[in-house]
Amino acid sequence: MQDWKLNRALFASIASAPTLWLVLFFIVPLGLVWLYSFGTNVGLTEIDISGTFANYARALEPLYLGIFLKSVWIAGLTTVICLVVGFPVALAIVFATPKWRPWLLLGIMLPFWTNLLIRTYALMAVLRTEGFANQTIGWMWDKWSGLMTFAGLQPLGDFTPLPLLYNNFAVVLGLVYVHLPFMVLPLYAALDRLDKSLIEASLDLGAGHVRTLLSIVAPLAAPGIISGIIITFVPALGAYLTPDLLGGTDSQMIANVIERQFKRANDWPFGAALSFLLMYATFIAIAFQAMKSRQAERRQ
Amino acid sequence: MATAPKQPIISIQNVTKRFGAVAAVDNISLDIMPGEFFVLLGPSGCGKTTLLRMIAGFEVPTEGRIVIDGQDMAHVSPNKRPVNMVFQSYAVFPHMTVTENVGYGLRIARVPSSEIKSRVEEALALVKLDGFGGRRPDQLSGGQRQRVALARSLVMRPKVLLLDEPLSALDAKLRAAMQFELADLQEQVGITFVTVTHDQDEALSMAGRIAVINKGLVAQLSTPSDLYEFPANRFVADFIGSVNLFDGRLTVDEPDRAIVDCPEIGRIYLNHGVTGPHDANVHVALRPEKIAMIPEAKGKPTAPECPEGDNIAHGQIRGMSYLGDITIYEVKLDSGRVIRVSRPNLSRYDQEDFTWEDKVWLSWHGSSPVVLQS
Amino acid sequence: MSLFKPRVPLAPLEYTKRLWMRAWVGLVLFFLYAPLLTLIAFSFNDSRRGNVVWRGFTFDYYEKALNNESLMIAMGNSLTIALISTIVSVVIGALAAVMLWRFRFPGKTATEGAMALPIVVPEICMGVAMLVFFAKIGFPTDLPWPFSLGAIIIAHITFCFPFVTMVVRSRLTSFNREEEEAAKDLGATEWQAFRDVLLPHMKPGLVAGALLAFTLSLDDFVITFFTSGPNTITFPVKVYSMVRFSVTPEVNAASALLIALTVILTTIALKVQSRMGGTPQGH
C-alpha cells in the first residue's frame, strides 16, 4: 500500500475517472431523488423543493405502510424458503465428488446468468391456467379419479384448473425461482471453507448428523448464511418485475408503487420519498449483516 | 477356567478399500492388542490414513471386516464406536472455549453437568492445560490446541484412541518433547493408542509395535528395534533410517555363517545363517553407522568375527556433511559405487580427522549386514 | 427404516450419495430448469396459441422472430449497449480496483463504501434516479443512433463497473508485490511494470469482470425501463411489452435464442477461466 502523496500524478490519473463517474452519474442522481422527496408538485412538470415532510407522512399512511410491510413479509418468506431449499443443495455440492462438483455448480449458476425476464416469462408459461403445471395436475387428477372408480369409489369429478398465476403464491414462487442461486452460492462458499474434520470430530465424539449440523456447521457457516440471507432478501424486497408479471391486483410490492408514481401517477416527490424509504430499509438490512458477520467472525 | 488367549481390541480382517480402480488398502489383516501403542508408518499415500479412518468409521471398507472389542463395526456409525480420534488438523471447534470443546462429547452423551465439570478438569490436568479452560482456540498455540484435541478425546474414555499424524503440525523442538509426552500419557491412561505417521523417528520413539505400510500392504509388522535391525525387505530397510543396499549372490549359506558376493563391495560375510535359497540373487543392507573407517595409512584392517579379507572395502572420501553430533561421509569405493558412512564426533578435535580426497579402509562386523530377499 | 437402509453402508460424509439428498438436488434442478426447457421445446411447436399441446416440429417462429423488425432492432440495441457498457465498465472498474488496492488516501473507507453502493441499491431506486437525472439535465432525445442510446449506456456503466471493481480487486489480492518490485529492479518504469507484470496478472479478473458486466447489461430490465424512450427499446423492454398479457411462440423463440447466447457466453467464460485464471497462475 502506497500513500497517495508519494505519487500524486499517478494517483490522480488512476482515481479521477472512476471517482468522477461515480459522483456525476450516481451520487448526483440519487441526491436529486433525495431532494425531490422533500418537494411538492407545482404544475405538471415543475417541482418545488420546499423541504416538506408531507411525502414521508403520506408514505406512512396505512395503505402504503401496508404494502411496505407486505413487501417485507414476502421478501422474508422468499428468503426462508430459499434457505430451506438451498441449504441441502449447497451441502450436496460441497460433498460431491470432484467430477460432479463443477457440473452441479454450473447447474445452479446457469439460470442465474439467464435473463431475468426470460426466466419470469418461462414461469408464466408454466403456471398459466392452461399451462403445464395445471396440465400435469389435471392428468394426475384424471388418473387418480379413474383409479378410484376402478376401486369402486366415487370419482373425483371434473378437474378445475388451479389459479396458479396472478396471485401472491405466484409472486413468492417466482421470487424463489429467481433468487435461489443467490442463496446457494454464498452458502456453498461458506460450507466449502469449513474444515471437514470439524464435522468428523463432532461425529467422532458421539454427535449425530442433526446435532452436528446445529452445533458445529451452522455456527461456523454463520457469516455465509447471513450473507446468503441478505443477498436474497435485499433484491427480493426491491423486486419489480416478478410481482408485476406474476402477481395479481393484490400482490403489489413497494417497487410497483414507486414505478407507478414515476411512470403513471406522475407524483415524483412521493415516489422519491418511497424510494428512499426502500433504500433505508436496504441499508438497515446490510448494516445488520455487517454487524452480525463481524460478531460471528470475532467469535471464531 | 483356562486362561483364554488375550483378545485383540481391534481386529482388521482382510480389509480392502478401493477408490475407483485404485486399492488404497489392499487386503490388510492385523490385530492390535489392548493397551498397546501401535503405529501405522508409511510414506504419504500408502493407505495408512485410510486404514485409520476406516477404524474410526469415516471410510467404509470395500471388502473385509473391522472388529473392535469383539463387535463387527460394519453398520456402526462413527458416533457409536468406542473409539475417538485426534485429527491431523486437531479439529478444535473454533467457536467454543477449551472447556466447551472438551465437554462436547460428554454433553452429547448427556452426562450430568457436575460430572462433566470434574471430568473436563481432570482431562485438562492430564494434558497439562489446567487453567486454560476459558480460552478460545485462537488464543492457543499449535501445541496447546493439540492438547485440547487430546483431552477432548481422552475425556470420553474410549477403548482406543486414534491419532492421525499427531505431531506433524508442530515445530521440531516441540515434536521431540511431545513424542515422550504422548508415550508417557499412553502409559498413564492405559488406553490403546493407534497412531498414523510418516515420520520414522516419531514411530521408533513412541511405538510398542509398528506396521510399516507400503502401497496398501503391510511391509513389516514388528517392534521398533527389530524393524531397524532386522528389516524384512528393501522397502523397510530403506524407509527406516539410512542404508546402503547392495545386490549380490548368496554363495555360502550354512547354519553359522553365510557369504554374499557383491560385485560392488566384495565379499560380505555374515556370522549367522540366512536360510535363503542357495546361489540366489539377494540384497544386502548395511547401515552407515555400522561401518568403521580408518585412514589408508594405518594398513588394511581385519573385520571383527570375520575371516581375513571379508567385510573389508577400500575407497576415497568424495563428500562429507558435518551434522554436529555425527559426520556423514560419502565414500567412493574402488568399484565406483558411492556409499554412506557415518561417524560419531567423539571429541572436539578428532585425531582421525578425515577430509575430502582421503583414501580410507572400511570394515564392518560379521553381524551387521542384513540379507534381504525382496 | 430398514427398508431404505443401503446394503453397502455409506461413509458418514458421503452426503451426496444419500438418496434423499439426491432426490432433493434433482427436484431443485428440475424446478430451475423445467420452465426454461419447456419454453425452448415449445418454441419449436407448430401451434399458434396455447402452446400446450405438441403439434409438430417447426422453425416458423424462429423465422418470425428473426423477421420481426422491432424485435431485431431491440436486440441490436441491447447488444450495442452491452458491448459499449462492458468496455467502459472494464476500464473504469479496473482503475477503481487499482486505486483501492494500491493507495492509502484520506476518505478511503467512504470511497470504498460508495463504490459498492450501486451493487446494493435496489434497482428500482437506481432506475428512478436515472429517470430524474436525465430529465433534470435535459438529455436530448433526438440524437442519431447510436448516440440516442447514451442515457441507457451511462446508466448501465454506472451499475456495471462496481461489479468489475469487485472482481478485479479480489484478483489483485493474490498479486505478489515483489514481482512488480523485481520488474522495477530490472529497470522497468512505472508504466512498463504495470503493462508487463500487473496487467497480465489482472487479466483473468478483467475477463471475468467483462463477462459479468456484459451479462448484467444484457439482462437489465428495470433500470433500462426508466431510461429508455420510444426509439431506444432494448430486448428485455421489448419482450416485457410482448409478454405482459400473452404467451406467444414468437417470444418463446426469441427467448430461446437469448438463452442459447447465455449458454455460449457461459461456456466461453468457463473455458477462458480454466485456461487463464485456473491453477497455474492462481498461486
Coordinates of C-alpha atoms in Angstrom, one line a residue, chain A residues 24-258:
Chain A
L24 CA -21.7 12.5 -11.6
F25 CA -23.8 9.6 -12.6
F26 CA -24.6 8.0 -9.2
I27 CA -24.3 10.3 -6.3
V28 CA -25.8 13.3 -8.1
P29 CA -28.9 11.4 -9.4
L30 CA -29.5 9.9 -6.0
G31 CA -29.1 13.3 -4.4
L32 CA -31.7 14.7 -6.8
V33 CA -34.1 12.0 -5.8
W34 CA -33.4 12.7 -2.2
L35 CA -34.1 16.4 -2.7
Y36 CA -37.3 15.7 -4.6
S37 CA -38.5 13.6 -1.7
F38 CA -38.8 16.9 0.2
G39 CA -40.6 18.6 -2.7
T40 CA -44.1 19.4 -3.8
N41 CA -45.6 19.3 -7.3
V42 CA -46.3 22.7 -8.7
G43 CA -47.7 22.5 -12.1
L44 CA -47.3 19.5 -14.4
T45 CA -43.6 19.2 -14.6
E46 CA -42.4 21.7 -12.0
I47 CA -41.2 20.5 -8.7
D48 CA -40.6 22.9 -5.8
I49 CA -38.1 21.7 -3.2
S50 CA -40.0 23.1 -0.3
G51 CA -38.4 21.0 2.5
T52 CA -41.7 19.4 3.4
F53 CA -42.1 16.0 5.1
A54 CA -45.5 15.6 3.6
N55 CA -44.3 12.9 1.2
Y56 CA -42.9 10.8 4.0
A57 CA -46.0 11.3 6.1
R58 CA -48.1 10.1 3.2
A59 CA -45.8 7.0 2.8
L60 CA -46.7 6.1 6.3
E61 CA -50.4 6.0 5.7
P62 CA -51.9 2.6 6.3
L63 CA -52.3 1.9 2.6
Y64 CA -48.6 2.4 1.7
L65 CA -47.3 1.1 5.1
G66 CA -49.4 -2.0 4.4
I67 CA -47.8 -2.5 1.1
F68 CA -44.4 -1.9 2.6
L69 CA -44.9 -4.4 5.3
K70 CA -46.3 -6.9 2.9
S71 CA -43.2 -6.5 0.7
V72 CA -41.0 -7.2 3.8
W73 CA -43.2 -10.2 4.6
I74 CA -43.0 -11.6 1.0
A75 CA -39.2 -11.0 0.8
G76 CA -38.8 -12.6 4.2
L77 CA -40.8 -15.7 3.2
T78 CA -38.9 -15.9 0.0
T79 CA -35.6 -15.8 1.9
V80 CA -36.7 -18.5 4.4
I81 CA -37.8 -20.8 1.6
C82 CA -34.6 -20.2 -0.3
L83 CA -32.6 -21.1 2.8
V84 CA -34.5 -24.3 3.5
V85 CA -34.4 -25.4 -0.1
G86 CA -30.9 -24.2 -0.8
F87 CA -29.0 -25.5 2.2
P88 CA -29.2 -29.2 1.3
V89 CA -28.2 -28.2 -2.3
A90 CA -25.1 -26.3 -1.1
L91 CA -24.3 -29.2 1.2
A92 CA -24.6 -31.7 -1.7
I93 CA -22.3 -29.6 -3.9
V94 CA -19.7 -29.3 -1.1
F95 CA -19.6 -33.1 -0.6
A96 CA -20.0 -34.1 -4.3
T97 CA -17.1 -35.8 -5.9
P98 CA -14.6 -33.6 -7.7
K99 CA -16.0 -34.8 -11.0
W100 CA -19.6 -33.8 -10.2
R101 CA -19.0 -30.6 -8.3
P102 CA -18.3 -28.2 -11.2
W103 CA -21.3 -29.5 -13.0
L104 CA -23.6 -29.0 -10.1
L105 CA -22.2 -25.5 -9.6
L106 CA -22.8 -24.8 -13.2
G107 CA -26.3 -26.2 -12.9
I108 CA -27.0 -23.6 -10.2
M109 CA -25.2 -20.8 -11.9
L110 CA -26.6 -21.1 -15.4
P111 CA -30.2 -20.0 -14.6
F112 CA -28.5 -17.2 -12.6
W113 CA -26.9 -15.9 -15.8
T114 CA -30.0 -16.3 -17.8
N115 CA -32.1 -13.2 -18.4
L116 CA -34.4 -12.5 -15.5
L117 CA -37.2 -11.5 -17.8
I118 CA -37.0 -14.8 -19.8
R119 CA -37.0 -16.8 -16.6
T120 CA -40.0 -15.0 -15.3
Y121 CA -41.7 -15.4 -18.6
A122 CA -40.9 -19.1 -18.7
L123 CA -42.5 -19.4 -15.3
M124 CA -45.6 -17.6 -16.5
A125 CA -45.9 -20.1 -19.3
V126 CA -45.8 -23.0 -16.8
L127 CA -48.2 -21.5 -14.3
R128 CA -50.9 -20.3 -16.7
T129 CA -54.4 -21.7 -16.4
E130 CA -53.7 -23.8 -19.4
G131 CA -50.0 -24.1 -18.6
F132 CA -48.0 -27.3 -17.9
A133 CA -48.4 -27.3 -14.1
N134 CA -52.2 -27.4 -14.5
Q135 CA -52.0 -29.9 -17.3
T136 CA -49.9 -32.2 -15.3
I137 CA -52.0 -31.9 -12.2
G138 CA -55.1 -32.4 -14.3
W139 CA -53.7 -35.5 -15.9
M140 CA -52.8 -36.9 -12.5
W141 CA -56.3 -35.9 -11.2
D142 CA -57.9 -37.9 -14.0
K143 CA -55.8 -41.0 -13.4
W144 CA -56.4 -40.9 -9.7
S145 CA -60.1 -40.4 -10.4
G146 CA -60.1 -43.4 -12.7
L147 CA -58.3 -45.4 -10.2
M148 CA -60.9 -44.6 -7.6
T149 CA -63.7 -45.6 -9.9
F150 CA -61.8 -48.8 -10.6
A151 CA -61.6 -49.4 -6.8
G152 CA -65.4 -48.9 -6.6
L153 CA -65.2 -45.4 -5.1
Q154 CA -66.9 -42.1 -6.0
P155 CA -64.8 -40.5 -8.8
L156 CA -63.3 -37.1 -8.0
G157 CA -65.4 -35.1 -10.5
D158 CA -64.1 -32.7 -13.1
F159 CA -60.7 -31.0 -12.6
T160 CA -60.9 -27.3 -12.2
P161 CA -57.5 -25.7 -13.1
L162 CA -55.8 -24.2 -10.1
P163 CA -55.3 -20.5 -10.1
L164 CA -51.5 -20.6 -10.1
L165 CA -50.8 -17.3 -11.7
Y166 CA -51.6 -13.7 -10.8
N167 CA -51.6 -14.1 -7.1
N168 CA -49.3 -14.0 -4.0
F169 CA -48.4 -17.6 -4.4
A170 CA -47.0 -17.0 -7.9
V171 CA -45.0 -14.0 -6.6
V172 CA -43.3 -16.0 -3.9
L173 CA -42.7 -18.9 -6.2
G174 CA -41.3 -16.5 -8.8
L175 CA -39.0 -14.8 -6.3
V176 CA -37.8 -18.2 -5.0
Y177 CA -37.2 -19.3 -8.6
V178 CA -35.2 -16.2 -9.4
H179 CA -33.2 -15.8 -6.1
L180 CA -32.4 -19.4 -5.2
P181 CA -28.9 -19.2 -6.8
F182 CA -28.2 -16.1 -4.8
M183 CA -28.7 -18.2 -1.7
V184 CA -26.9 -21.3 -2.7
L185 CA -23.7 -19.7 -3.9
P186 CA -22.7 -17.9 -0.6
L187 CA -23.9 -21.0 1.4
Y188 CA -21.7 -23.2 -0.8
A189 CA -18.7 -20.8 -0.3
A190 CA -19.1 -20.8 3.4
L191 CA -19.6 -24.6 3.7
D192 CA -16.7 -25.2 1.4
R193 CA -14.4 -23.2 3.6
L194 CA -15.4 -25.3 6.6
D195 CA -12.8 -27.8 7.7
K196 CA -14.4 -31.1 7.1
S197 CA -12.5 -32.7 10.0
L198 CA -14.6 -30.5 12.4
I199 CA -17.7 -32.3 11.2
E200 CA -15.9 -35.6 11.6
A201 CA -14.6 -34.7 15.1
S202 CA -18.2 -33.9 16.1
L203 CA -19.4 -37.3 14.8
D204 CA -16.4 -39.0 16.4
L205 CA -17.4 -37.5 19.8
G206 CA -20.8 -39.1 19.6
A207 CA -23.0 -36.4 18.0
G208 CA -25.5 -37.3 15.3
H209 CA -25.8 -35.5 12.0
V210 CA -28.6 -33.2 13.1
R211 CA -26.7 -32.3 16.3
T212 CA -23.5 -31.7 14.3
L213 CA -25.4 -29.5 11.8
L214 CA -26.9 -27.4 14.6
S215 CA -24.0 -27.0 17.0
I216 CA -21.0 -27.2 14.6
V217 CA -21.9 -26.5 11.0
A218 CA -24.5 -23.7 11.5
P219 CA -22.4 -21.5 13.9
L220 CA -19.3 -21.8 11.8
A221 CA -21.1 -21.1 8.5
A222 CA -23.0 -18.3 10.1
P223 CA -21.3 -15.5 8.1
G224 CA -22.1 -17.3 4.9
I225 CA -25.7 -18.0 6.0
I226 CA -26.2 -14.4 7.0
S227 CA -24.8 -13.0 3.7
G228 CA -26.9 -15.5 1.8
I229 CA -30.0 -14.3 3.6
I230 CA -29.2 -10.6 2.9
I231 CA -28.2 -11.3 -0.7
T232 CA -31.6 -12.9 -1.2
F233 CA -33.6 -10.6 1.0
V234 CA -32.4 -7.2 -0.4
P235 CA -33.2 -7.8 -4.1
A236 CA -36.4 -9.6 -3.2
L237 CA -37.6 -6.6 -1.2
G238 CA -37.0 -4.3 -4.1
A239 CA -38.3 -6.7 -6.8
Y240 CA -40.3 -5.1 -9.5
L241 CA -40.6 -7.5 -12.4
T242 CA -41.8 -10.6 -10.5
P243 CA -44.8 -9.1 -8.7
D244 CA -45.6 -7.0 -11.9
L245 CA -45.7 -10.1 -14.2
L246 CA -46.7 -12.9 -11.8
G247 CA -48.7 -11.0 -9.2
G248 CA -52.4 -10.1 -9.2
T249 CA -54.0 -6.8 -8.2
D250 CA -53.5 -7.5 -4.5
S251 CA -49.8 -8.6 -4.8
Q252 CA -48.2 -5.3 -5.5
M253 CA -44.9 -4.7 -3.8
I254 CA -43.2 -1.4 -2.9
A255 CA -41.3 -1.3 -6.2
N256 CA -44.5 -1.4 -8.2
V257 CA -45.9 1.5 -6.2
I258 CA -42.7 3.5 -6.8

